[in-house]
């Protein structure tokens, strides 16, 4: 039975009921020597404890979309077919735009989401990708329209479905897209849990995994081949939470030719923030995958916009660090979240989906959208007080930076 399926959950509920009823019926009716009766009672208690723990785990897993299947949970899955050395640009000399167009087959994944198994022609990754289309996509008035795309990345461990499950992104955004309060984005969620028991850190590591190329080349190529999507970089953004937030910012800073904007919810800059990350296993890898260092070392600031939200010691300081070194045309919008907003869980990130997408709407070209209250200039949005309290900002706060002109949708 599927780890996340209704039959498995129903079976666990039934077993949990049996585990409670069984001792009530048999506790005093067990026959045989005292040692045998004691062993039988211990087994009943162990059965009750085991079913209770399993049921709680499944409920938590289904709520937060941590593991997709048994292989993810047991650490036996591997979506990497090969991991050739693809060079500094991650293409291996391939020009993605010149690759033949490939039509993917999509199945229904529920709640308007479709899923396809993608064989990455550059990265060597073979994994699922989930796609949700905005309500305007099928309307006759938009039949020649190309839509902007947001790539959605989960944390670690985390399922590619988490943005559509635990965070309910499409359910929150669809009514706002229909009423013109948020731009109609195509939402794309690729698998990021590619190797058993470790976080790839969205890095290219020859001989191990080419996660960067999977996310920034293969997945966008598939979307461009199969949907009416705007080309990169102006038509593409990437968003993530936790480990996925780190990846989102890193991908945008490393590839301004592939992404125009990134959203980070409770992320970090140094890959050591996730100790199981392959990108944290050496100083060289940490430096090569740290967006703060990548941005600081750039001779020419990239034309990207970053949205970074977090709590003290959980993403907020990472945003301030990026803001402190950003130079036009790079912009960084930092949002301070108080501890009262919740912990490092979906309950914290779910309410941030709409504000982040309102910001994306403005940053990626929607000049006039009803009901928006996002500042039109970079801001630490309530962060000054907390920054001063923690000693991480100067009394003058954050400087305002000039904005690049935006095209209309």
Short mmCIF file of C-alpha atoms in Angstrom, two decimals:
data_model
loop_
_atom_site.label_atom_id
_atom_site.label_comp_id
_atom_site.label_asym_id
_atom_site.label_seq_id
_atom_site.Cartn_x
_atom_site.Cartn_y
_atom_site.Cartn_z
CA UNK A 1 0.00 0.00 0.00
CA UNK A 2 1.13 3.55 -0.70
CA UNK A 3 2.67 5.39 2.25
CA UNK A 4 0.46 8.42 1.62
CA UNK A 5 -2.60 6.57 0.36
CA UNK A 6 -6.03 6.43 2.01
CA UNK A 7 -6.01 2.59 2.26
CA UNK A 8 -2.83 2.62 4.38
CA UNK A 9 -4.16 5.37 6.64
CA UNK A 10 -7.48 3.56 7.04
CA UNK A 11 -5.67 0.32 7.89
CA UNK A 12 -3.63 2.07 10.58
CA UNK A 13 -6.76 3.62 12.09
CA UNK A 14 -8.40 0.19 12.20
CA UNK A 15 -5.31 -1.42 13.75
CA UNK A 16 -5.12 1.36 16.36
CA UNK A 17 -8.70 0.66 17.39
CA UNK A 18 -7.97 -3.07 17.57
CA UNK A 19 -4.85 -2.36 19.62
CA UNK A 20 -6.95 -0.55 22.23
CA UNK A 21 -9.82 -3.05 22.31
CA UNK A 22 -7.63 -6.16 22.37
CA UNK A 23 -6.15 -5.67 25.88
CA UNK A 24 -9.58 -4.77 27.26
CA UNK A 25 -10.94 -8.12 26.11
CA UNK A 26 -7.96 -10.43 26.62
CA UNK A 27 -6.00 -8.94 29.52
CA UNK A 28 -7.52 -11.20 32.20
CA UNK A 29 -8.40 -14.08 29.88
CA UNK A 30 -4.92 -15.13 28.85
CA UNK A 31 -4.17 -18.75 29.69
CA UNK A 32 -0.93 -20.57 30.54
CA UNK A 33 2.07 -20.02 32.79
CA UNK A 34 2.64 -16.62 34.39
CA UNK A 35 5.64 -15.86 32.14
CA UNK A 36 3.61 -16.63 29.00
CA UNK A 37 0.74 -14.43 30.15
CA UNK A 38 3.15 -11.59 30.94
CA UNK A 39 4.73 -11.93 27.50
CA UNK A 40 1.30 -11.82 25.86
CA UNK A 41 0.38 -8.65 27.73
CA UNK A 42 3.71 -7.05 26.79
CA UNK A 43 3.06 -7.88 23.14
CA UNK A 44 -0.38 -6.27 23.31
CA UNK A 45 1.12 -3.12 24.84
CA UNK A 46 3.87 -3.03 22.22
CA UNK A 47 1.27 -3.47 19.47
CA UNK A 48 -0.78 -0.59 20.89
CA UNK A 49 2.30 1.66 21.16
CA UNK A 50 3.52 0.75 17.69
CA UNK A 51 0.20 1.39 15.95
CA UNK A 52 -0.24 4.70 17.78
CA UNK A 53 3.23 5.92 16.78
CA UNK A 54 2.72 4.79 13.18
CA UNK A 55 -0.65 6.53 12.96
CA UNK A 56 0.73 9.79 14.33
CA UNK A 57 3.67 9.62 11.91
CA UNK A 58 1.39 9.05 8.91
CA UNK A 59 -0.90 11.91 9.93
CA UNK A 60 2.07 14.27 10.34
CA UNK A 61 3.61 13.07 7.07
CA UNK A 62 0.36 13.57 5.17
CA UNK A 63 -0.07 17.04 6.67
CA UNK A 64 3.48 18.22 5.91
CA UNK A 65 4.28 16.12 2.80
CA UNK A 66 7.65 14.94 4.13
CA UNK A 67 7.92 11.58 2.35
CA UNK A 68 6.22 10.62 -0.91
CA UNK A 69 6.65 6.87 -0.77
CA UNK A 70 8.27 3.96 1.04
CA UNK A 71 11.59 4.33 -0.78
CA UNK A 72 11.86 7.95 0.39
CA UNK A 73 11.12 6.96 3.97
CA UNK A 74 13.45 3.95 4.00
CA UNK A 75 16.22 5.72 2.10
CA UNK A 76 16.28 3.30 -0.81
CA UNK A 77 15.21 5.66 -3.62
CA UNK A 78 17.57 6.96 -6.28
CA UNK A 79 16.40 9.13 -9.18
CA UNK A 80 19.90 9.71 -10.60
CA UNK A 81 20.70 7.70 -13.73
CA UNK A 82 24.03 9.38 -14.34
CA UNK A 83 25.97 12.40 -13.08
CA UNK A 84 28.48 13.46 -15.71
CA UNK A 85 30.75 16.45 -15.25
CA UNK A 86 28.69 19.20 -16.90
CA UNK A 87 31.18 22.01 -16.44
CA UNK A 88 30.83 25.39 -14.78
CA UNK A 89 27.58 26.32 -16.56
CA UNK A 90 25.95 22.94 -15.90
CA UNK A 91 25.12 22.27 -19.54
CA UNK A 92 27.89 19.84 -20.48
CA UNK A 93 28.23 21.74 -23.75
CA UNK A 94 24.57 21.19 -24.65
CA UNK A 95 22.51 24.13 -25.87
CA UNK A 96 19.09 23.43 -24.30
CA UNK A 97 17.18 25.55 -26.82
CA UNK A 98 18.53 23.36 -29.61
CA UNK A 99 17.40 20.10 -28.07
CA UNK A 100 14.47 18.48 -29.91
CA UNK A 101 11.08 19.20 -28.43
CA UNK A 102 9.73 16.32 -26.31
CA UNK A 103 6.04 15.90 -25.50
CA UNK A 104 5.43 14.64 -21.97
CA UNK A 105 2.52 12.51 -20.84
CA UNK A 106 0.75 13.90 -17.80
CA UNK A 107 -1.54 12.18 -15.34
CA UNK A 108 -3.90 13.68 -12.77
CA UNK A 109 -2.51 14.20 -9.28
CA UNK A 110 -5.64 15.76 -7.75
CA UNK A 111 -6.80 19.34 -7.04
CA UNK A 112 -6.09 20.42 -10.60
CA UNK A 113 -2.46 19.33 -10.43
CA UNK A 114 -0.96 17.10 -13.13
CA UNK A 115 2.19 14.99 -12.91
CA UNK A 116 4.72 13.58 -15.37
CA UNK A 117 7.86 11.45 -15.14
CA UNK A 118 10.68 13.46 -16.69
CA UNK A 119 13.97 12.03 -17.93
CA UNK A 120 16.41 14.89 -17.74
CA UNK A 121 18.45 14.97 -20.92
CA UNK A 122 21.19 17.15 -19.41
CA UNK A 123 21.25 16.25 -15.71
CA UNK A 124 20.72 12.49 -15.94
CA UNK A 125 17.92 12.71 -13.35
CA UNK A 126 14.70 10.73 -13.85
CA UNK A 127 11.96 11.98 -11.52
CA UNK A 128 8.44 13.34 -11.30
CA UNK A 129 7.40 16.93 -11.94
CA UNK A 130 4.05 18.41 -10.87
CA UNK A 131 2.41 21.22 -12.86
CA UNK A 132 -0.57 23.44 -12.11
CA UNK A 133 -2.00 25.79 -14.72
CA UNK A 134 -3.68 29.11 -13.83
CA UNK A 135 -7.42 29.53 -14.50
CA UNK A 136 -6.73 31.78 -17.50
CA UNK A 137 -4.67 29.15 -19.29
CA UNK A 138 -7.64 27.42 -20.90
CA UNK A 139 -9.66 30.56 -21.63
CA UNK A 140 -10.10 31.53 -25.33
CA UNK A 141 -8.93 35.09 -24.67
CA UNK A 142 -5.56 33.72 -23.54
CA UNK A 143 -5.04 31.09 -26.23
CA UNK A 144 -1.99 32.93 -27.61
CA UNK A 145 -0.75 34.20 -24.26
CA UNK A 146 2.52 32.97 -22.74
CA UNK A 147 2.49 32.72 -18.96
CA UNK A 148 5.20 33.36 -16.43
CA UNK A 149 6.38 30.38 -14.38
CA UNK A 150 7.30 29.87 -10.74
CA UNK A 151 9.31 26.77 -9.85
CA UNK A 152 8.40 25.55 -6.34
CA UNK A 153 10.93 23.74 -4.15
CA UNK A 154 10.20 21.91 -0.86
CA UNK A 155 12.42 21.55 2.18
CA UNK A 156 14.35 18.45 3.18
CA UNK A 157 12.95 15.93 3.69
CA UNK A 158 10.07 17.06 1.58
CA UNK A 159 7.76 16.03 -1.21
CA UNK A 160 7.45 17.85 -4.53
CA UNK A 161 3.69 17.88 -3.80
CA UNK A 162 4.11 19.88 -0.58
CA UNK A 163 3.39 23.27 -2.16
CA UNK A 164 0.09 21.87 -3.45
CA UNK A 165 -0.62 19.89 -0.28
CA UNK A 166 0.65 21.30 3.01
CA UNK A 167 0.94 24.87 1.70
CA UNK A 168 -2.21 24.77 -0.50
CA UNK A 169 -0.60 27.21 -2.93
CA UNK A 170 -3.02 26.64 -5.81
CA UNK A 171 -6.09 26.83 -3.54
CA UNK A 172 -4.91 30.14 -2.09
CA UNK A 173 -3.85 31.69 -5.38
CA UNK A 174 -6.55 30.58 -7.82
CA UNK A 175 -9.29 32.97 -6.59
CA UNK A 176 -6.80 35.85 -6.52
CA UNK A 177 -5.72 35.05 -10.07
CA UNK A 178 -9.35 34.99 -11.20
CA UNK A 179 -9.99 38.44 -9.75
CA UNK A 180 -6.72 39.95 -11.01
CA UNK A 181 -5.14 40.41 -7.59
CA UNK A 182 -2.30 38.02 -8.41
CA UNK A 183 -0.85 37.40 -11.87
CA UNK A 184 -1.64 34.05 -13.55
CA UNK A 185 1.50 32.00 -12.99
CA UNK A 186 2.18 28.42 -14.06
CA UNK A 187 3.31 26.56 -10.94
CA UNK A 188 5.90 23.80 -11.37
CA UNK A 189 7.09 21.54 -8.54
CA UNK A 190 9.93 19.12 -9.42
CA UNK A 191 11.26 16.41 -7.14
CA UNK A 192 14.31 17.59 -5.20
CA UNK A 193 14.79 14.48 -3.03
CA UNK A 194 16.93 12.71 -5.64
CA UNK A 195 19.28 10.53 -3.57
CA UNK A 196 18.62 8.25 -0.62
CA UNK A 197 19.07 9.82 2.79
CA UNK A 198 20.79 13.06 1.77
CA UNK A 199 19.89 16.57 0.65
CA UNK A 200 21.43 17.40 -2.72
CA UNK A 201 21.70 21.08 -1.83
CA UNK A 202 20.58 21.75 -5.42
CA UNK A 203 24.21 21.31 -6.39
CA UNK A 204 26.04 19.77 -9.32
CA UNK A 205 28.54 17.25 -7.96
CA UNK A 206 30.19 15.18 -10.73
CA UNK A 207 29.78 11.47 -10.22
CA UNK A 208 27.03 11.98 -7.61
CA UNK A 209 24.19 14.21 -8.79
CA UNK A 210 23.46 17.15 -11.10
CA UNK A 211 20.60 18.68 -9.12
CA UNK A 212 21.29 22.24 -10.26
CA UNK A 213 21.03 21.27 -13.94
CA UNK A 214 17.90 19.21 -13.24
CA UNK A 215 16.14 22.21 -11.72
CA UNK A 216 17.48 25.04 -13.84
CA UNK A 217 17.78 23.35 -17.26
CA UNK A 218 15.81 20.10 -17.63
CA UNK A 219 12.64 21.14 -15.82
CA UNK A 220 12.36 24.54 -17.56
CA UNK A 221 13.03 22.88 -20.93
CA UNK A 222 10.17 20.44 -20.32
CA UNK A 223 7.80 23.25 -19.36
CA UNK A 224 8.72 25.30 -22.44
CA UNK A 225 8.20 22.23 -24.64
CA UNK A 226 4.76 21.41 -23.28
CA UNK A 227 3.12 24.65 -22.16
CA UNK A 228 2.68 28.25 -23.27
CA UNK A 229 5.37 29.61 -20.98
CA UNK A 230 7.42 32.78 -21.28
CA UNK A 231 11.12 32.18 -21.89
CA UNK A 232 13.86 32.75 -19.34
CA UNK A 233 14.94 34.79 -17.65
CA UNK A 234 12.11 37.36 -17.67
CA UNK A 235 9.40 34.72 -17.45
CA UNK A 236 10.83 32.58 -14.64
CA UNK A 237 11.05 32.72 -10.86
CA UNK A 238 11.84 30.12 -8.20
CA UNK A 239 10.45 29.83 -4.67
CA UNK A 240 11.17 27.52 -1.75
CA UNK A 241 10.93 27.00 1.97
CA UNK A 242 13.65 25.80 4.39
CA UNK A 243 16.24 23.87 2.33
CA UNK A 244 14.22 24.72 -0.77
CA UNK A 245 14.50 28.42 0.14
CA UNK A 246 18.27 28.14 0.16
CA UNK A 247 18.09 26.48 -3.24
CA UNK A 248 15.76 29.12 -4.65
CA UNK A 249 18.08 32.02 -3.83
CA UNK A 250 21.17 30.09 -4.86
CA UNK A 251 19.68 29.22 -8.27
CA UNK A 252 18.63 32.82 -8.95
CA UNK A 253 21.99 34.29 -7.91
CA UNK A 254 23.96 31.63 -9.80
CA UNK A 255 21.78 31.79 -12.93
CA UNK A 256 20.39 35.26 -13.61
CA UNK A 257 20.15 34.14 -17.23
CA UNK A 258 17.55 31.54 -16.13
CA UNK A 259 15.59 33.29 -13.34
CA UNK A 260 14.44 36.85 -12.72
CA UNK A 261 13.30 36.47 -9.10
CA UNK A 262 13.43 34.16 -6.07
CA UNK A 263 11.36 33.72 -2.91
CA UNK A 264 12.97 32.35 0.25
CA UNK A 265 10.82 31.30 3.22
CA UNK A 266 12.96 30.51 6.28
CA UNK A 267 16.06 29.77 4.25
CA UNK A 268 19.79 30.06 4.87
CA UNK A 269 22.86 31.06 2.87
CA UNK A 270 25.58 28.65 4.01
CA UNK A 271 24.67 25.07 2.95
CA UNK A 272 25.77 23.92 6.40
CA UNK A 273 22.29 25.05 7.46
CA UNK A 274 21.24 21.54 6.39
CA UNK A 275 24.00 19.28 7.70
CA UNK A 276 23.03 16.34 5.51
CA UNK A 277 23.41 18.51 2.40
CA UNK A 278 25.94 17.26 -0.12
CA UNK A 279 26.82 20.92 -0.71
CA UNK A 280 28.03 21.16 2.91
CA UNK A 281 30.58 18.36 2.74
CA UNK A 282 33.60 20.52 1.90
CA UNK A 283 34.67 24.14 2.08
CA UNK A 284 34.84 24.38 -1.69
CA UNK A 285 31.30 23.07 -2.14
CA UNK A 286 29.98 25.32 0.61
CA UNK A 287 31.52 28.38 -1.01
CA UNK A 288 30.33 27.41 -4.50
CA UNK A 289 26.74 27.02 -3.26
CA UNK A 290 26.47 29.92 -0.83
CA UNK A 291 24.33 32.66 -2.46
CA UNK A 292 25.78 35.34 -0.19
CA UNK A 293 29.32 34.59 -1.37
CA UNK A 294 28.20 34.17 -4.99
CA UNK A 295 26.49 37.55 -4.93
CA UNK A 296 29.37 39.30 -3.16
CA UNK A 297 31.92 37.98 -5.68
CA UNK A 298 30.00 39.03 -8.78
CA UNK A 299 31.79 41.79 -10.66
CA UNK A 300 28.49 42.90 -12.18
CA UNK A 301 25.38 42.75 -9.96
CA UNK A 302 22.77 40.47 -11.54
CA UNK A 303 19.32 41.86 -12.54
CA UNK A 304 17.39 39.73 -10.03
CA UNK A 305 14.96 40.40 -7.20
CA UNK A 306 14.95 38.41 -3.95
CA UNK A 307 12.15 38.08 -1.38
CA UNK A 308 13.44 36.71 1.92
CA UNK A 309 11.22 36.14 4.96
CA UNK A 310 12.20 34.61 8.26
CA UNK A 311 12.22 34.67 12.02
CA UNK A 312 15.22 35.53 14.20
CA UNK A 313 17.86 32.81 13.70
CA UNK A 314 15.66 31.16 11.07
CA UNK A 315 16.09 32.94 7.76
CA UNK A 316 15.86 36.56 8.84
CA UNK A 317 19.59 37.16 9.30
CA UNK A 318 20.28 35.44 5.96
CA UNK A 319 18.02 38.00 4.29
CA UNK A 320 19.73 40.93 6.04
CA UNK A 321 23.12 39.63 4.92
CA UNK A 322 21.99 39.51 1.29
CA UNK A 323 20.40 42.95 1.59
CA UNK A 324 23.63 44.41 2.97
CA UNK A 325 25.66 43.51 -0.14
CA UNK A 326 23.03 43.90 -2.86
CA UNK A 327 23.75 46.56 -5.46
CA UNK A 328 21.44 47.77 -8.21
CA UNK A 329 19.97 46.22 -10.24
CA UNK A 330 19.89 43.45 -7.61
CA UNK A 331 17.14 44.08 -5.03
CA UNK A 332 16.40 42.28 -1.76
CA UNK A 333 13.09 42.56 0.10
CA UNK A 334 13.41 41.25 3.68
CA UNK A 335 10.35 40.40 5.76
CA UNK A 336 10.63 39.95 9.52
CA UNK A 337 8.38 37.30 11.07
CA UNK A 338 7.89 37.33 14.85
CA UNK A 339 8.27 34.18 16.90
CA UNK A 340 4.54 34.28 17.57
CA UNK A 341 3.92 33.47 13.89
CA UNK A 342 4.84 29.82 14.51
CA UNK A 343 7.83 27.51 14.17
CA UNK A 344 9.71 26.02 11.26
CA UNK A 345 6.66 24.26 9.82
CA UNK A 346 4.04 24.52 7.10
CA UNK A 347 1.88 26.50 9.53
CA UNK A 348 4.44 29.34 9.28
CA UNK A 349 4.92 29.19 5.51
CA UNK A 350 1.31 28.68 4.39
CA UNK A 351 0.20 32.28 5.22
CA UNK A 352 3.24 33.64 3.37
CA UNK A 353 2.24 32.21 -0.01
CA UNK A 354 -0.11 35.05 -0.95
CA UNK A 355 2.20 37.94 0.11
CA UNK A 356 5.10 36.33 -1.73
CA UNK A 357 3.08 35.94 -4.92
CA UNK A 358 1.77 39.50 -4.70
CA UNK A 359 5.41 40.58 -4.57
CA UNK A 360 6.27 38.30 -7.52
CA UNK A 361 3.38 39.80 -9.46
CA UNK A 362 4.92 43.26 -9.13
CA UNK A 363 8.52 42.20 -9.61
CA UNK A 364 7.81 40.25 -12.78
CA UNK A 365 5.87 42.85 -14.68
CA UNK A 366 2.34 43.39 -13.39
CA UNK A 367 2.28 47.17 -13.24
CA UNK A 368 -1.22 47.57 -11.77
CA UNK A 369 -2.83 44.89 -9.63
CA UNK A 370 -5.81 45.47 -7.38
CA UNK A 371 -5.42 45.28 -3.64
CA UNK A 372 -1.63 45.10 -3.44
CA UNK A 373 0.14 46.62 -0.45
CA UNK A 374 3.69 45.50 -1.29
CA UNK A 375 6.20 48.39 -1.37
CA UNK A 376 7.49 49.30 -4.81
CA UNK A 377 11.03 49.68 -3.46
CA UNK A 378 13.35 47.30 -1.61
CA UNK A 379 12.53 47.18 2.07
CA UNK A 380 13.26 45.34 5.23
CA UNK A 381 9.51 45.52 5.89
CA UNK A 382 9.36 45.74 9.63
CA UNK A 383 12.82 44.30 10.16
CA UNK A 384 14.63 47.42 11.38
CA UNK A 385 13.58 47.15 15.00
CA UNK A 386 14.47 43.48 15.29
CA UNK A 387 17.76 44.03 13.48
CA UNK A 388 18.78 46.76 15.90
CA UNK A 389 17.78 44.59 18.84
CA UNK A 390 19.97 41.74 17.62
CA UNK A 391 22.85 44.00 16.66
CA UNK A 392 22.76 42.97 13.00
CA UNK A 393 21.84 46.33 11.44
CA UNK A 394 22.95 49.93 11.68
CA UNK A 395 20.62 52.61 13.14
CA UNK A 396 20.11 54.06 9.66
CA UNK A 397 18.31 50.93 8.47
CA UNK A 398 18.19 49.87 4.82
CA UNK A 399 18.90 52.17 1.92
CA UNK A 400 16.40 52.48 -0.90
CA UNK A 401 17.65 51.40 -4.31
CA UNK A 402 16.49 52.45 -7.78
CA UNK A 403 14.13 50.05 -9.53
CA UNK A 404 14.45 48.78 -13.06
CA UNK A 405 11.41 49.44 -15.32
CA UNK A 406 8.88 46.63 -15.57
CA UNK A 407 6.93 45.55 -18.62
CA UNK A 408 3.20 44.90 -18.30
CA UNK A 409 1.84 41.37 -18.42
#
